[in-house]
mmCIF file of C-alpha atoms in Angstrom:
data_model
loop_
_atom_site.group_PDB
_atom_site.id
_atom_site.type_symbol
_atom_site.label_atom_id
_atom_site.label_comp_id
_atom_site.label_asym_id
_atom_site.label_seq_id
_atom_site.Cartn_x
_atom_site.Cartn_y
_atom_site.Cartn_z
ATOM 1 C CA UNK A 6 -7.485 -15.210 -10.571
ATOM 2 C CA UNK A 7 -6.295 -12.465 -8.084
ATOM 3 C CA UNK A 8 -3.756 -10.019 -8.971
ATOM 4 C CA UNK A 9 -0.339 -10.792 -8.468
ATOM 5 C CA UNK A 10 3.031 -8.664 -8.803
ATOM 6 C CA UNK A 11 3.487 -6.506 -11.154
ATOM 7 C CA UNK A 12 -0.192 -7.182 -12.722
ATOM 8 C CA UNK A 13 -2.617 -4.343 -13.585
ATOM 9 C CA UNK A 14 -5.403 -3.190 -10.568
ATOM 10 C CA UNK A 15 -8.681 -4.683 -10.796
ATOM 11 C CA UNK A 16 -10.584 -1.199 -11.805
ATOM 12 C CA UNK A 17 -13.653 -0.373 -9.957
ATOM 13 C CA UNK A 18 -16.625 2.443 -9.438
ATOM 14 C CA UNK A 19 -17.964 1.920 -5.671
ATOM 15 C CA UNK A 20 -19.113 3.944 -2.936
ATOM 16 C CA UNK A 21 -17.348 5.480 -0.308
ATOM 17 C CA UNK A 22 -17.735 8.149 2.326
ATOM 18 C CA UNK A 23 -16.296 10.709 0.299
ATOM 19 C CA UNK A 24 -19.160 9.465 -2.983
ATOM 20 C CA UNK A 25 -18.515 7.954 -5.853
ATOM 21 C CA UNK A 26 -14.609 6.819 -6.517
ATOM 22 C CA UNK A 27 -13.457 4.899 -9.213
ATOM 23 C CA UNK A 28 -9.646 3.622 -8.900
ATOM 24 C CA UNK A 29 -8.993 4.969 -12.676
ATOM 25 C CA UNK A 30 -9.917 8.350 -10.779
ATOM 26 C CA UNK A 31 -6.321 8.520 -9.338
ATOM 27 C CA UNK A 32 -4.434 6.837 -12.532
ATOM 28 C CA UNK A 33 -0.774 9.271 -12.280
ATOM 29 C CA UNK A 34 -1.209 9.123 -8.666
ATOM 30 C CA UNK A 35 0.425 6.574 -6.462
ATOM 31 C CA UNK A 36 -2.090 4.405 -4.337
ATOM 32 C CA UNK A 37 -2.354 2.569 -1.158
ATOM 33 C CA UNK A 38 -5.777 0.423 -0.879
ATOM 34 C CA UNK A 39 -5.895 -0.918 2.264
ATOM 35 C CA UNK A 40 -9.079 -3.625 3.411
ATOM 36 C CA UNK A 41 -10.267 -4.286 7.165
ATOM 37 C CA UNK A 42 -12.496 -7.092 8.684
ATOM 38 C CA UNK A 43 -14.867 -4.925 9.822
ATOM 39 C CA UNK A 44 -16.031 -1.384 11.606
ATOM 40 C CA UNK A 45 -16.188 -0.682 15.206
ATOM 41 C CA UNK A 46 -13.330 -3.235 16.310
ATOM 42 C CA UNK A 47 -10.127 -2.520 18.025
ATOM 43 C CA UNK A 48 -7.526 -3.584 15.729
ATOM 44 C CA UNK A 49 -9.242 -1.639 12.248
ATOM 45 C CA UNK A 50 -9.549 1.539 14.694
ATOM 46 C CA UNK A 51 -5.968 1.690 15.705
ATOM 47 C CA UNK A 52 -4.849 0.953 11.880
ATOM 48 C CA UNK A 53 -7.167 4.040 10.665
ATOM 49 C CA UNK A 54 -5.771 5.989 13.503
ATOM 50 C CA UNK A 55 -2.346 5.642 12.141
ATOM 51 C CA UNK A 56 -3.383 6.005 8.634
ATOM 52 C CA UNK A 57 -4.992 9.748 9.009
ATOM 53 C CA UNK A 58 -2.151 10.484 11.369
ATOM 54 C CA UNK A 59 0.442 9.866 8.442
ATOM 55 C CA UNK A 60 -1.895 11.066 6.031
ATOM 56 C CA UNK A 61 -0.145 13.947 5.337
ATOM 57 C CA UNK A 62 3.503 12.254 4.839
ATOM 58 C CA UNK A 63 1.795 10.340 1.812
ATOM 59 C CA UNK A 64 -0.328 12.881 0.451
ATOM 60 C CA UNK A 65 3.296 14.440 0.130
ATOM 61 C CA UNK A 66 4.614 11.487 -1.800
ATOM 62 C CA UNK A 67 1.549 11.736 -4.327
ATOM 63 C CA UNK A 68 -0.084 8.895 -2.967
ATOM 64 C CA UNK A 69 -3.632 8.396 -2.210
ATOM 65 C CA UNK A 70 -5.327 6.331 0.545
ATOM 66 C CA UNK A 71 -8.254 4.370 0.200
ATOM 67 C CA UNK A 72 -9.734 1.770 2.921
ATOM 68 C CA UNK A 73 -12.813 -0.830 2.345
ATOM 69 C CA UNK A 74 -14.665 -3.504 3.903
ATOM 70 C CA UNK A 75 -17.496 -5.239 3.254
ATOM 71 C CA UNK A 76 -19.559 -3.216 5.899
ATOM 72 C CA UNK A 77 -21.911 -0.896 4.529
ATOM 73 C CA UNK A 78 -21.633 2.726 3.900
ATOM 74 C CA UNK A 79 -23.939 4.088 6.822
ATOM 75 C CA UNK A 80 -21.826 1.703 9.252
ATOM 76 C CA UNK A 81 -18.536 2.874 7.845
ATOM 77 C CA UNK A 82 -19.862 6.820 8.322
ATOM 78 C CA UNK A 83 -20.791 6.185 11.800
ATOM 79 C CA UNK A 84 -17.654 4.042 12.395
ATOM 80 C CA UNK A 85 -15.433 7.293 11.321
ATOM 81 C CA UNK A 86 -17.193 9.728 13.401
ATOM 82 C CA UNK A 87 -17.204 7.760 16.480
ATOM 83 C CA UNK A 88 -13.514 7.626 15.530
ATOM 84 C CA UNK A 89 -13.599 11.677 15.578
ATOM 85 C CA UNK A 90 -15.743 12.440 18.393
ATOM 86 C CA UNK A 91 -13.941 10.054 21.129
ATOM 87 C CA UNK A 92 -10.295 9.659 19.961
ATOM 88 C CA UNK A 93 -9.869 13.267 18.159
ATOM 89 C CA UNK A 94 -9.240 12.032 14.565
ATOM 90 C CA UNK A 95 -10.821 12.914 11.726
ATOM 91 C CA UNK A 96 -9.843 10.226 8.230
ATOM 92 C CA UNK A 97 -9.845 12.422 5.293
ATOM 93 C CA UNK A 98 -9.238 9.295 3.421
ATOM 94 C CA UNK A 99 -11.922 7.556 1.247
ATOM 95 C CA UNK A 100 -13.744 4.370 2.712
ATOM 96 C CA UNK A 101 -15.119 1.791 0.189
ATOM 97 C CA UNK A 102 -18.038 -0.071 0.837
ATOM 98 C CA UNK A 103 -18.177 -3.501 -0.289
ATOM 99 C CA UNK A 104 -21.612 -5.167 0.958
ATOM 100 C CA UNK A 105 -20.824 -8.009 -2.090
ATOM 101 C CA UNK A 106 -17.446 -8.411 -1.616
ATOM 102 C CA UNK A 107 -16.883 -8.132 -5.218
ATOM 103 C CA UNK A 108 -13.723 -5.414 -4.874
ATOM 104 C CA UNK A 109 -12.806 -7.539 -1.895
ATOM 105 C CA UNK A 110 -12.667 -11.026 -4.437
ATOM 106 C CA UNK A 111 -11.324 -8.933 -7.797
ATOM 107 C CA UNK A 112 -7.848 -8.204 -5.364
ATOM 108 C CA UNK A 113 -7.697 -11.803 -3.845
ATOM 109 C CA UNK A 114 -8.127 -10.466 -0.007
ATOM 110 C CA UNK A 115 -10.625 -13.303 0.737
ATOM 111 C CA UNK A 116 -11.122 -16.837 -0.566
ATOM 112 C CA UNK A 117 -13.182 -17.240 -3.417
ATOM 113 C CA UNK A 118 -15.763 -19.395 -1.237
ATOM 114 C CA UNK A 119 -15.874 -17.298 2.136
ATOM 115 C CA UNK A 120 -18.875 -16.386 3.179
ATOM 116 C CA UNK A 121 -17.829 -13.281 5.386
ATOM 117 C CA UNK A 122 -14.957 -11.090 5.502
ATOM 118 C CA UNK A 123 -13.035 -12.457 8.754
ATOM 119 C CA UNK A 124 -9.515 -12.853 7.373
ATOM 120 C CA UNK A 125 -9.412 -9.731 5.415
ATOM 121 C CA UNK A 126 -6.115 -7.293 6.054
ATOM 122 C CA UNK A 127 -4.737 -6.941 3.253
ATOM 123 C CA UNK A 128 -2.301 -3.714 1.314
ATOM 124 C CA UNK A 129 -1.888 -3.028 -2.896
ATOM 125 C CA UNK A 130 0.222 -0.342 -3.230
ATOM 126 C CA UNK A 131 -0.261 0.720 -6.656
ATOM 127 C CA UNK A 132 1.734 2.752 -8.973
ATOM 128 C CA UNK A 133 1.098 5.920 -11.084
ATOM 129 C CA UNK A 134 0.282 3.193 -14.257
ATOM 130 C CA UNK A 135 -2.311 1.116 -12.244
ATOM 131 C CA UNK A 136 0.313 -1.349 -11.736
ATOM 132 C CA UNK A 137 0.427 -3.107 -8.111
ATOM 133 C CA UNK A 138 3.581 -3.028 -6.897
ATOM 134 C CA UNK A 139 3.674 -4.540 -3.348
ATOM 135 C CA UNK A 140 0.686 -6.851 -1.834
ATOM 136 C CA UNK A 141 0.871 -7.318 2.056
ATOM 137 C CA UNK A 142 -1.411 -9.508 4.130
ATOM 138 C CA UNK A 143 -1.656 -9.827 7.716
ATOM 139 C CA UNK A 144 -4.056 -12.250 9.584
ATOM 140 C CA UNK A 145 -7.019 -10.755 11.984
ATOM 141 C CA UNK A 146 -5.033 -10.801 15.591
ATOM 142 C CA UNK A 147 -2.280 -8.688 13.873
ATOM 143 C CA UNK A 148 -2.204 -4.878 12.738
ATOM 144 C CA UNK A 149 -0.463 -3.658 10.351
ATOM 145 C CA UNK A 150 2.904 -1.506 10.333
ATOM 146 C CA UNK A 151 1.512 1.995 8.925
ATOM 147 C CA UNK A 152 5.102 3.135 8.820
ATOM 148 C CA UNK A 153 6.599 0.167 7.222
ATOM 149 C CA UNK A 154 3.952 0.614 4.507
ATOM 150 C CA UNK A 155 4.988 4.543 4.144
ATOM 151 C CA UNK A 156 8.499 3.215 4.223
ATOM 152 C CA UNK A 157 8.118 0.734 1.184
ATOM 153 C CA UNK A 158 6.407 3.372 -1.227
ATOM 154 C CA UNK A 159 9.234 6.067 -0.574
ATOM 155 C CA UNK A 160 11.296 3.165 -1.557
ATOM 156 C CA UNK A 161 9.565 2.278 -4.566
ATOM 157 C CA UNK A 162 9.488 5.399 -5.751
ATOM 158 C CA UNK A 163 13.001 6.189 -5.455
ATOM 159 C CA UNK A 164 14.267 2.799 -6.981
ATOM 160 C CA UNK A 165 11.755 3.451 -9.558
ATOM 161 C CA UNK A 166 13.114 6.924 -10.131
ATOM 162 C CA UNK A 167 16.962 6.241 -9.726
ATOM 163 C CA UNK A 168 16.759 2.087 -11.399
ATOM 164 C CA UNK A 169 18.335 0.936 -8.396
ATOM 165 C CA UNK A 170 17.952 -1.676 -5.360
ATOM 166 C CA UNK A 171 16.901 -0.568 -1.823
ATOM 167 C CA UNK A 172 18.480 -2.625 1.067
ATOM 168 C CA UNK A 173 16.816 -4.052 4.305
ATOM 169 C CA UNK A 174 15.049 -1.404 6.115
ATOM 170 C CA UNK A 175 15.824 1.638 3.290
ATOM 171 C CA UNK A 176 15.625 5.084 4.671
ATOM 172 C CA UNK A 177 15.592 8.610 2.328
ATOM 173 C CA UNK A 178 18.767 9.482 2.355
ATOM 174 C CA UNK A 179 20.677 5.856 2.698
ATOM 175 C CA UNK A 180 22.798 4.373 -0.071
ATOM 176 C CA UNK A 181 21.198 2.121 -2.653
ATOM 177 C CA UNK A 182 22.499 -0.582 -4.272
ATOM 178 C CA UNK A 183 23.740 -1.151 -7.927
ATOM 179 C CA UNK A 184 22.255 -3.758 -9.713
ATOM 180 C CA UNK A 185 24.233 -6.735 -10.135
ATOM 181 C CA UNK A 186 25.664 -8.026 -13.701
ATOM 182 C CA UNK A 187 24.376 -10.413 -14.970
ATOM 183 C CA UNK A 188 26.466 -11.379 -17.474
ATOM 184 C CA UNK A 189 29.545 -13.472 -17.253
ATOM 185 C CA UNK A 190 32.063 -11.156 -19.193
ATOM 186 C CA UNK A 191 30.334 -8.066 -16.745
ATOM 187 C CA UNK A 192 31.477 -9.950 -13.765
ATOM 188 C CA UNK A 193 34.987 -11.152 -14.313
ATOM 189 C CA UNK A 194 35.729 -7.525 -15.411
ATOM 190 C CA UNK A 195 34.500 -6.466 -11.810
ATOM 191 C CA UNK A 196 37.508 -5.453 -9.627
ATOM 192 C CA UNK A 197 36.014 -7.424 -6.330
ATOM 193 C CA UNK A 198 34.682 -10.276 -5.362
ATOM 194 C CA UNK A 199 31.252 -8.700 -3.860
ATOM 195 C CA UNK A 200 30.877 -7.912 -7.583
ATOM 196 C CA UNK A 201 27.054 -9.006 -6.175
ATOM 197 C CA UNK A 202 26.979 -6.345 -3.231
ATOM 198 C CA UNK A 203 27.560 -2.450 -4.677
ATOM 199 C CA UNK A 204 26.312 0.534 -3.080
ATOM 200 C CA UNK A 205 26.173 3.215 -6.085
ATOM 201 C CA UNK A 206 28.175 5.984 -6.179
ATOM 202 C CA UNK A 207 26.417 8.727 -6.502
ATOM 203 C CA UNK A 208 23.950 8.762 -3.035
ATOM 204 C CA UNK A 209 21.097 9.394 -2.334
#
């Protein structure tokens, strides 16, 4: 069965273009693993792009990035430094190779029965315990939002830190809400009717 919500990381020792990486390697770090359909096509190129661009911003947050596909590691090398010599950017980040789509089928981001790695586009953000905490998956015509991924793990880590709720589009900075009551007596003793709908007090 693939990983769902809140369920422990498939662990895993595979090559990248940075060597050997196993995910236990980064166990008290927070991590993004990203997967692509393949090297060398528009779509994976602009997503990588954005990735090393905001590279940085999440190394800052404790949080490490690691891509994959099921292309091999010689294709993935010379995918990255075509990457470097014609568009200027250099990914720092690791890139997993996955020739037997076994990391690929441990996280769910292709059916059990596909024979190629087509619809793969898929985001765990992990936690510091190994712990996925968000799963995104977009279809092969459609990127996705690098930001709104760097967005969602300041989020997490700040609800995580401060036990409360971030609203639609959370910024750093912007109120959070108070989790509701959820017991009767809590709520009749509230003194409004959006008992449901509290920003907390004490912001950020």
């Amino acid at each position: 069965m693939p990983p769902t919500l809140g369920s422990k990381a498939p662990n895993f020792r595979a090559r990248t273009t940075q060597g050997m990486v196993t995910l236990g390697d980064y166990r008290g770090r927070w991590v993004v693993l990203f997967s692509h359909p393949a090297d060398f096509t528009p779509v994976c190129t602009s997503e990588f792009v954005a990735f090393a661009n905001a590279q940085d911003e999440f190394e800052s947050l404790n949080c490490q990035l690691m891509g994959l596909s099921v292309d091999s590691l010689p294709s993935h090398l010379a995918w990255l430094d075509a990457i470097r010599r014609e568009l200027g950017v250099s990914i720092r980040f690791p890139v997993i190779e996955d020739p037997s789509m076994a990391v690929a089928r441990a996280y769910g981001m292709l059916d059990q029965s596909a024979e190629n790695s087509s619809t793969v586009r898929s985001s765990f953000i992990i936690d510091p315990e190994g712990i996925i905490q968000t799963i995104l998956t977009y279809p092969l015509s459609v990127g996705r939002s690098v930001s709104e991924i760097l967005r969602t793990v300041k989020a997490l880590q700040h609800t995580t830190r401060t036990h409360s709720l971030a609203p639609e589009n959370w910024q750093p900075g912007e109120q959070v809400f108070e989790p509701s009551a959820l017991i009767s007596d809590d709520v009749s003793m509230q003194d409004s009717p959006l008992w449901f709908y509290r920003f907390r007090g004490d912001q950020p």
